[in-house]
Backbone as a ProteinNet text record, in pm:
[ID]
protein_1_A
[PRIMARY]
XXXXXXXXXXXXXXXXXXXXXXXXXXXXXXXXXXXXXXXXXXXXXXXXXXXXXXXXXXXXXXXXXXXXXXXXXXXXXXXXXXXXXXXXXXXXXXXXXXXXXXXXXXXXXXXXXXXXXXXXXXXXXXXXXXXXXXXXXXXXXXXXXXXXXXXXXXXXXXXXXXXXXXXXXXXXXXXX
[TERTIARY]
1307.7	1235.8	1208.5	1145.2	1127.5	1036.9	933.2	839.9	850.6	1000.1	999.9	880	800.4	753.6	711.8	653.7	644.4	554.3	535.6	515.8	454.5	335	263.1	213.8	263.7	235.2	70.5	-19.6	-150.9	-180.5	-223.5	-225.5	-433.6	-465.4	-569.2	-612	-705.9	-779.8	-863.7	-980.8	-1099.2	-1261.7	-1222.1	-1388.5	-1423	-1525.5	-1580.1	-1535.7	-1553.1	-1515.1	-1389.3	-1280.8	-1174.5	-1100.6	-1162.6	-1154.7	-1197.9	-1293.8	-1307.1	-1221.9	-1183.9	-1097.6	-984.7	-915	-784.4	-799.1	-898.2	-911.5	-949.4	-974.3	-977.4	-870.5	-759.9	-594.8	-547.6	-565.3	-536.2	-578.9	-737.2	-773.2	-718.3	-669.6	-598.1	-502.8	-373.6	-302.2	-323.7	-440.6	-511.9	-511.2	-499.2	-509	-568.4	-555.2	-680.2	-584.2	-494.1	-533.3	-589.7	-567	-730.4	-660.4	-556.5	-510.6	-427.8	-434.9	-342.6	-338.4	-278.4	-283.3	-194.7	-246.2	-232.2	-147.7	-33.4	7.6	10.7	-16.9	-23.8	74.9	134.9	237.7	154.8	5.6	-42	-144.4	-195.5	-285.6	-445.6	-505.6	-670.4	-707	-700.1	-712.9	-729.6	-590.6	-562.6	-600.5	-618	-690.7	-807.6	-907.4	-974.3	-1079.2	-1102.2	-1209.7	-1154.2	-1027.9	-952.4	-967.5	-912.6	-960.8	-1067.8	-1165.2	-1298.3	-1344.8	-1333.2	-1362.7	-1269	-1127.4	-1071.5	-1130.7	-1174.7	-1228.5	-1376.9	-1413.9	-1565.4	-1546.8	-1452.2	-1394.4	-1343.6	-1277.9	-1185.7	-1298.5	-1389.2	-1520.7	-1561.8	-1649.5	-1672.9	-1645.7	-1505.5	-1438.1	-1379.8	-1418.8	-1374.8	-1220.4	-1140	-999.9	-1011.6	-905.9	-914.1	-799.5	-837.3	-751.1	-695.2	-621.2	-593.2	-549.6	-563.9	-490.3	-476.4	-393.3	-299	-232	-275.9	-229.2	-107.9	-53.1	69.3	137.1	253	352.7	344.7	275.8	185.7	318.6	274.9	441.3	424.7	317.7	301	360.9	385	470.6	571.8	672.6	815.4	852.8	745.2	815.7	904.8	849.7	916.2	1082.8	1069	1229.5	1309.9	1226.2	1309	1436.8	1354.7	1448	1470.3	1465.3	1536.5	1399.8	1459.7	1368.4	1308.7	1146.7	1064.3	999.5	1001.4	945.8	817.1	770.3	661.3	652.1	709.7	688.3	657.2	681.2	686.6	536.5	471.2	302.5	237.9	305.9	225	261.9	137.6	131.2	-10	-58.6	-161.2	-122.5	-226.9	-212.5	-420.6	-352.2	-486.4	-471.8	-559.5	-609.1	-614.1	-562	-503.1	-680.6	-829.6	-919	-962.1	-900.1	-930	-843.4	-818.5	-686.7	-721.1	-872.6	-911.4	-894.3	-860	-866.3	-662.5	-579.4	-468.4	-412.4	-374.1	-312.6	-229.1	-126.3	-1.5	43.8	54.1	166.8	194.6	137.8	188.8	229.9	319	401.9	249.2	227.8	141.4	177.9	108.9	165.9	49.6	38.9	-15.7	-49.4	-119.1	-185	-262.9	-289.4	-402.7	-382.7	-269.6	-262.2	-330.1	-437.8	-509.4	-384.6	-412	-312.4	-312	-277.1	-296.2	-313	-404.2	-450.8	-446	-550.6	-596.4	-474.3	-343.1	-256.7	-184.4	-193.2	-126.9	-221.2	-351.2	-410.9	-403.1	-361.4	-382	-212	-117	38.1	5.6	-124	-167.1	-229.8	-307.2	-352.7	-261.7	-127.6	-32.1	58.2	60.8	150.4	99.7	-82.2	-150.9	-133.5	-62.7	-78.8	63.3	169.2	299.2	365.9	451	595.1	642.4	708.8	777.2	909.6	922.5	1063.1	1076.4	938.9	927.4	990.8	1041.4	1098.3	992.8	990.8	915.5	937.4	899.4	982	866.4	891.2	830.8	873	825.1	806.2	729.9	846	770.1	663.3	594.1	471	567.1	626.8	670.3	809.2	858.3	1006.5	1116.6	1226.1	1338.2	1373.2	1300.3	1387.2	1242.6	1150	1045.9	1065.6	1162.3	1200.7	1281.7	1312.9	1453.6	1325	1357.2	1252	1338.2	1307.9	1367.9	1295.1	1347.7	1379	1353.4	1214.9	1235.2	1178.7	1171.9	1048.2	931.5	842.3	679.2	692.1	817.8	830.2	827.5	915.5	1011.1	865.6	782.4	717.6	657	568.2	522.7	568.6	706.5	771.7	823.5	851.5	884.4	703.9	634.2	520.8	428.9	459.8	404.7	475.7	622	725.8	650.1	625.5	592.3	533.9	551.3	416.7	290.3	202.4	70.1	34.8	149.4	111.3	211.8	257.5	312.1	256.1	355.5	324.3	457.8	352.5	415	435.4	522.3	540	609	494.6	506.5	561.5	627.3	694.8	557.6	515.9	431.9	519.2	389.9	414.9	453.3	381.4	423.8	531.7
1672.3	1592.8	1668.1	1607.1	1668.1	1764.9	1794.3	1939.1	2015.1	1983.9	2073	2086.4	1975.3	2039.3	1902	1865.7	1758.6	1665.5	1542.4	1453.1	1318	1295.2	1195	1049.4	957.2	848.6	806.7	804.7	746.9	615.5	503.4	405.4	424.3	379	376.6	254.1	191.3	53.2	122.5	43.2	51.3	144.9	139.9	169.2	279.2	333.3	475.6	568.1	468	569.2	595.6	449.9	517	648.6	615.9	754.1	877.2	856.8	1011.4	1067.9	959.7	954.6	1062.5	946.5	1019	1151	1207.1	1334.1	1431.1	1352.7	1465	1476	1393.8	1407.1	1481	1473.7	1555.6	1720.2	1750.8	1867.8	1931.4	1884.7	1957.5	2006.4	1957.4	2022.2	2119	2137.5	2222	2381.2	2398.5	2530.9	2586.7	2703.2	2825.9	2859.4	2713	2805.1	2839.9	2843.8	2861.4	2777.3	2721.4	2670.9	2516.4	2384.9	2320.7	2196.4	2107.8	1988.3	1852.4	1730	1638.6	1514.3	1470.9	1357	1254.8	1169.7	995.2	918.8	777.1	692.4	609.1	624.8	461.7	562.6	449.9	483.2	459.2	528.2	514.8	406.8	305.4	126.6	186.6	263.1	243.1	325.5	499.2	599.2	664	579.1	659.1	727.5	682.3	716.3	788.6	794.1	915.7	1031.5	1039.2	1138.6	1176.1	1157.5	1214.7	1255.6	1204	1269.9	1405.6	1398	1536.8	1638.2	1572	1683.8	1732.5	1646.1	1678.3	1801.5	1796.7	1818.7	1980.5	1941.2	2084.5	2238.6	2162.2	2208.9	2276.6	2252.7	2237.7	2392.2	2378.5	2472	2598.9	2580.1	2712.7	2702.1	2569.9	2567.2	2473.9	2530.7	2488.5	2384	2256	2182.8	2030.4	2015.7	1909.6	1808.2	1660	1537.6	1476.9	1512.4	1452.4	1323.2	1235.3	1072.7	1114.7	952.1	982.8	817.4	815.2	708.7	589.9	494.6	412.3	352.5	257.7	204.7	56.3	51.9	-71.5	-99	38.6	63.6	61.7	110.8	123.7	-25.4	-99.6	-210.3	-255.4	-341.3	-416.2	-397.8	-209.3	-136.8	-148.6	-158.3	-160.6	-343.7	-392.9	-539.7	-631.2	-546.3	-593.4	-678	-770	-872.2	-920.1	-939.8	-1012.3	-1120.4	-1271.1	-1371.7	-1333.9	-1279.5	-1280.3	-1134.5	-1054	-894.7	-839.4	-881.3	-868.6	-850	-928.5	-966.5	-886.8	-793.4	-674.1	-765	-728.6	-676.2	-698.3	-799.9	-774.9	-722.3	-620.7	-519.5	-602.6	-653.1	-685.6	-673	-627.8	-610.7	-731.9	-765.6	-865.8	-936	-859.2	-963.3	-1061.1	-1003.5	-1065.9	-1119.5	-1244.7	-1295.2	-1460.9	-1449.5	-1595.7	-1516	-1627	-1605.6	-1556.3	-1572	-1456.9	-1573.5	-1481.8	-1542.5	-1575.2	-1694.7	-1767.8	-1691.8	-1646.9	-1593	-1444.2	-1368.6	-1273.5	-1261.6	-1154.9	-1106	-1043.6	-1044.9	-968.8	-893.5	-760.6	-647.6	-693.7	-734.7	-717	-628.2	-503.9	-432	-468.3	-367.7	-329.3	-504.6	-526.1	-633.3	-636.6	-680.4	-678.4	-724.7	-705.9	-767	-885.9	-951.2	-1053	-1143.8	-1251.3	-1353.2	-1330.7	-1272.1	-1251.6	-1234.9	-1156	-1170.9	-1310.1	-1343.7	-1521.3	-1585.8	-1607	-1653.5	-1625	-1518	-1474.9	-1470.2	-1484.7	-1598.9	-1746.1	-1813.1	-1943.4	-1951.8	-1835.2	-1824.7	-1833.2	-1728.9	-1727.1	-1840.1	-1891.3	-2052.4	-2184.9	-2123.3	-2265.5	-2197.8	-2117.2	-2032.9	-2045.3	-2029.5	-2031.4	-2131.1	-2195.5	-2264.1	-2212	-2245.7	-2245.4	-2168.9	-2181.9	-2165.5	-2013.1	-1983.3	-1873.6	-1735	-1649.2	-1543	-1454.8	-1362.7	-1280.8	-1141.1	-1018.4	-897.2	-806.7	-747.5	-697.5	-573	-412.1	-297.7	-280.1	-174.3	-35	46.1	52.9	165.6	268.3	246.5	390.9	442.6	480.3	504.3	555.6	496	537.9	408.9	316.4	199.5	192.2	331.6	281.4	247.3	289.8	228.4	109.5	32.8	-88.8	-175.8	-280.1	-384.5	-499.2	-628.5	-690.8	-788	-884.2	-1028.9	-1165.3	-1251.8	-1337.2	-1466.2	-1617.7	-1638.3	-1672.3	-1742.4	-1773.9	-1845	-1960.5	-2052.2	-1935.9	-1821.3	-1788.1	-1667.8	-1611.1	-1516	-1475.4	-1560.4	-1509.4	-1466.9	-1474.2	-1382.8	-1255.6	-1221.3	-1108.1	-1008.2	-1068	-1012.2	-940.9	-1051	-1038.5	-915.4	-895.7	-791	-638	-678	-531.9	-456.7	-325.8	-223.9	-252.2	-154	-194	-122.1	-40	-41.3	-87.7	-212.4	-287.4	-371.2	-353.6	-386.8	-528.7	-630.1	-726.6	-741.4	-792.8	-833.9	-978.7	-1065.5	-1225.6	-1244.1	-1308.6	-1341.6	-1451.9	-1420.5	-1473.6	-1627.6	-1765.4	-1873.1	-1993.3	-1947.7	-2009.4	-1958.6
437.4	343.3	214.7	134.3	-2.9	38.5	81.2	89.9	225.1	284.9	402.2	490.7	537	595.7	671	832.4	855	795.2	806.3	715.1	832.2	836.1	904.8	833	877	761.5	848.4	741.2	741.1	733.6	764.4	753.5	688.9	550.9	488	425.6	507	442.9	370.5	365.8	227.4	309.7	450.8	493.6	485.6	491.5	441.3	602.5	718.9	867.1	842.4	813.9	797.8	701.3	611.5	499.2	591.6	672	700.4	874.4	915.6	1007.5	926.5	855.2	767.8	738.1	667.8	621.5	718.9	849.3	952.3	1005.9	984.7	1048.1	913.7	786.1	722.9	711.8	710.2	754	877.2	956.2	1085.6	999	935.9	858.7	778	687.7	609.9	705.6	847.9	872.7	811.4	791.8	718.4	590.7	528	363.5	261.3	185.9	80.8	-3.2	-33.3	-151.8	-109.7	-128.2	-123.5	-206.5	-177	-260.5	-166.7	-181.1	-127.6	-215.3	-194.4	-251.8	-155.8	-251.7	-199.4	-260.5	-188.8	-273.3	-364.4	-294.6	-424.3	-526.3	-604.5	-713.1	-638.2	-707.8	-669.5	-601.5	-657.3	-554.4	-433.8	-410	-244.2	-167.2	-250.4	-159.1	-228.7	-298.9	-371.1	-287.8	-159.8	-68.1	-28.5	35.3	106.3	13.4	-126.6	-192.2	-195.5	-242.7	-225.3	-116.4	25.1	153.3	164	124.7	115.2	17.9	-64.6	-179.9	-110	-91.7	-11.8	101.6	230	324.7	240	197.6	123.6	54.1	-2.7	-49.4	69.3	151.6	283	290.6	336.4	375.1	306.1	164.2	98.7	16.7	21.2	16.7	-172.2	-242.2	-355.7	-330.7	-357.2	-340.9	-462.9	-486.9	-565.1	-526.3	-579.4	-571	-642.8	-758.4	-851.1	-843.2	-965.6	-963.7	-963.9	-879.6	-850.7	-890.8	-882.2	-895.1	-790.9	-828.5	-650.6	-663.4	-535.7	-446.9	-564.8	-637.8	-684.9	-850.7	-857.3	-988.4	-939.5	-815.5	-806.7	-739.3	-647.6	-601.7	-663.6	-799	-862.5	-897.3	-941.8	-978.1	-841.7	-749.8	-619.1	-605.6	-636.1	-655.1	-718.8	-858.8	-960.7	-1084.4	-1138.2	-1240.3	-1164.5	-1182.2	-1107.7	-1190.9	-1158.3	-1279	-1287.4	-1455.1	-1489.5	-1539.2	-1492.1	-1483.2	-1607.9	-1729.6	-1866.3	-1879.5	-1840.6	-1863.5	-1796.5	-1689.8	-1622.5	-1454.3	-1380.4	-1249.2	-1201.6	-1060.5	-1030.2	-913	-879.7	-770.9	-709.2	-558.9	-474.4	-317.1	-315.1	-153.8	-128.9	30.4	101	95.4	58.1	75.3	-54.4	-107.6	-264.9	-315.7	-282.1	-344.9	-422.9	-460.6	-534.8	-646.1	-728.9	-864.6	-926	-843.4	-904.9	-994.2	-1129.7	-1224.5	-1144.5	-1192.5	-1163.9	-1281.5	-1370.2	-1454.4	-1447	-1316.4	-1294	-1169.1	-1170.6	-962.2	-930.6	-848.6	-754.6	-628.8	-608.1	-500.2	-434.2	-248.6	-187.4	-113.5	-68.6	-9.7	143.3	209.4	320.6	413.4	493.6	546.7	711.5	713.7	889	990.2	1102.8	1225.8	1270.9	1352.6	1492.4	1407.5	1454.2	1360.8	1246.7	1184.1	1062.9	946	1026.9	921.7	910.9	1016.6	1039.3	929.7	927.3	850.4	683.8	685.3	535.3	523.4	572.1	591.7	519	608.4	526.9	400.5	402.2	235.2	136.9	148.4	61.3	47.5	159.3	142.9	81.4	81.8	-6.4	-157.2	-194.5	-355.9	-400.5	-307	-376	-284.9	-359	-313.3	-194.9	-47.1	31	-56.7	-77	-194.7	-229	-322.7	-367.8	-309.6	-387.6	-287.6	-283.2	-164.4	-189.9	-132.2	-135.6	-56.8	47.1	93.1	189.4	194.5	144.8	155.2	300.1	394.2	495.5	430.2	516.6	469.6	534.5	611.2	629.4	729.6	784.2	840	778.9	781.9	749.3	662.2	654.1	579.9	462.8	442.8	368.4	197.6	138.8	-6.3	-10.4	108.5	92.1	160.1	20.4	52.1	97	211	264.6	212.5	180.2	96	141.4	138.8	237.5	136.4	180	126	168.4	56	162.3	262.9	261.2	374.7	502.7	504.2	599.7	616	537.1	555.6	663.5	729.3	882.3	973.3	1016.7	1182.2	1079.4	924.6	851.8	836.4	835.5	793.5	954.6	1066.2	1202.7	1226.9	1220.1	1251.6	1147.8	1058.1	964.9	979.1	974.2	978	910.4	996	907.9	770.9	711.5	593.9	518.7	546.5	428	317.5	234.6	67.4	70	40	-42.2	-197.2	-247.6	-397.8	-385.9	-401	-488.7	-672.8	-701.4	-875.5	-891	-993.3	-1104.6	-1061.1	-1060.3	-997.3	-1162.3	-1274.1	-1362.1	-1470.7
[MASK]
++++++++++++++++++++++++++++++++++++++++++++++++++++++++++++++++++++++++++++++++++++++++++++++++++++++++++++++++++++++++++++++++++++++++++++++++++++++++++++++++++++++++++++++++

């Protein structure tokens, strides 16, 4: 891999336990150096709690550590499959709980998708917002297929979304 060295994919919602869960699977890695630094695929939105519990955590312990903004998956989706209708006008980036209010004239990246039901249900949220029709793509949080986004639409979305890891990223095209 790019930093030689093994590589554990985290799955990070919004709650303050889970943040400190994560940073205790990350501090195991930390061993006794004094120096390190942590990259993430998304922007603040998505780990800003995780950061700060590592920085807190890192403190703690004596270790100088950094976490440098990085290139979120919500900037590359879009380059991943091509022209997206609307893309010109920007990008809303929302957590799977906040989804009143989304412009129709922009694509939107979905985030932090719950399981079982709840994702079935929030399957129905997105089908009362866009067209059956609409295409839409579906990013791995993580594996071997995690940059190749697979192509479906809202009609077809639920047995693609039930199948997905739990840290997948949707991207919807702007509806007007």
């Amino acid at each position: 891999g790019l930093f030689g060295v093994p590589m554990r994919t985290i799955v990070f919602r919004r709650s303050d336990g889970q943040s400190t869960a994560c940073a205790r699977i990350v501090m195991k890695g930390m061993k006794s150096i004094t120096r390190g630094g942590v990259v993430t695929r998304g922007q603040p939105v998505y780990y800003g709690r995780l950061a700060y519990r590592l920085v807190l955590d890192c403190a703690a312990r004596g270790i100088s550590c950094r976490i440098p903004p990085s290139v979120s998956i919500s900037d590359l989706f879009p380059c991943l499959v091509g022209r997206v209708r609307g893309e010109n006008l920007g990008i809303e980036v929302r957590d799977t709980n906040g989804l009143a209010g989304l412009d129709p004239r922009l694509p939107v990246v979905l985030y932090n998708f719950t399981a079982g039901e709840r994702r079935r249900a929030l399957v129905r949220t997105i089908a009362s917002l866009f067209p059956p029709q609409a295409p839409c793509w579906l990013l791995a949080g993580s594996g071997q297929c995690e940059f190749e986004p697979r192509e479906t639409t809202v009609g077809e979305l639920e047995p693609e979304l039930m199948r997905a890891d739990a840290a997948v990223t949707l991207l919807l095209p702007a509806r007007a």
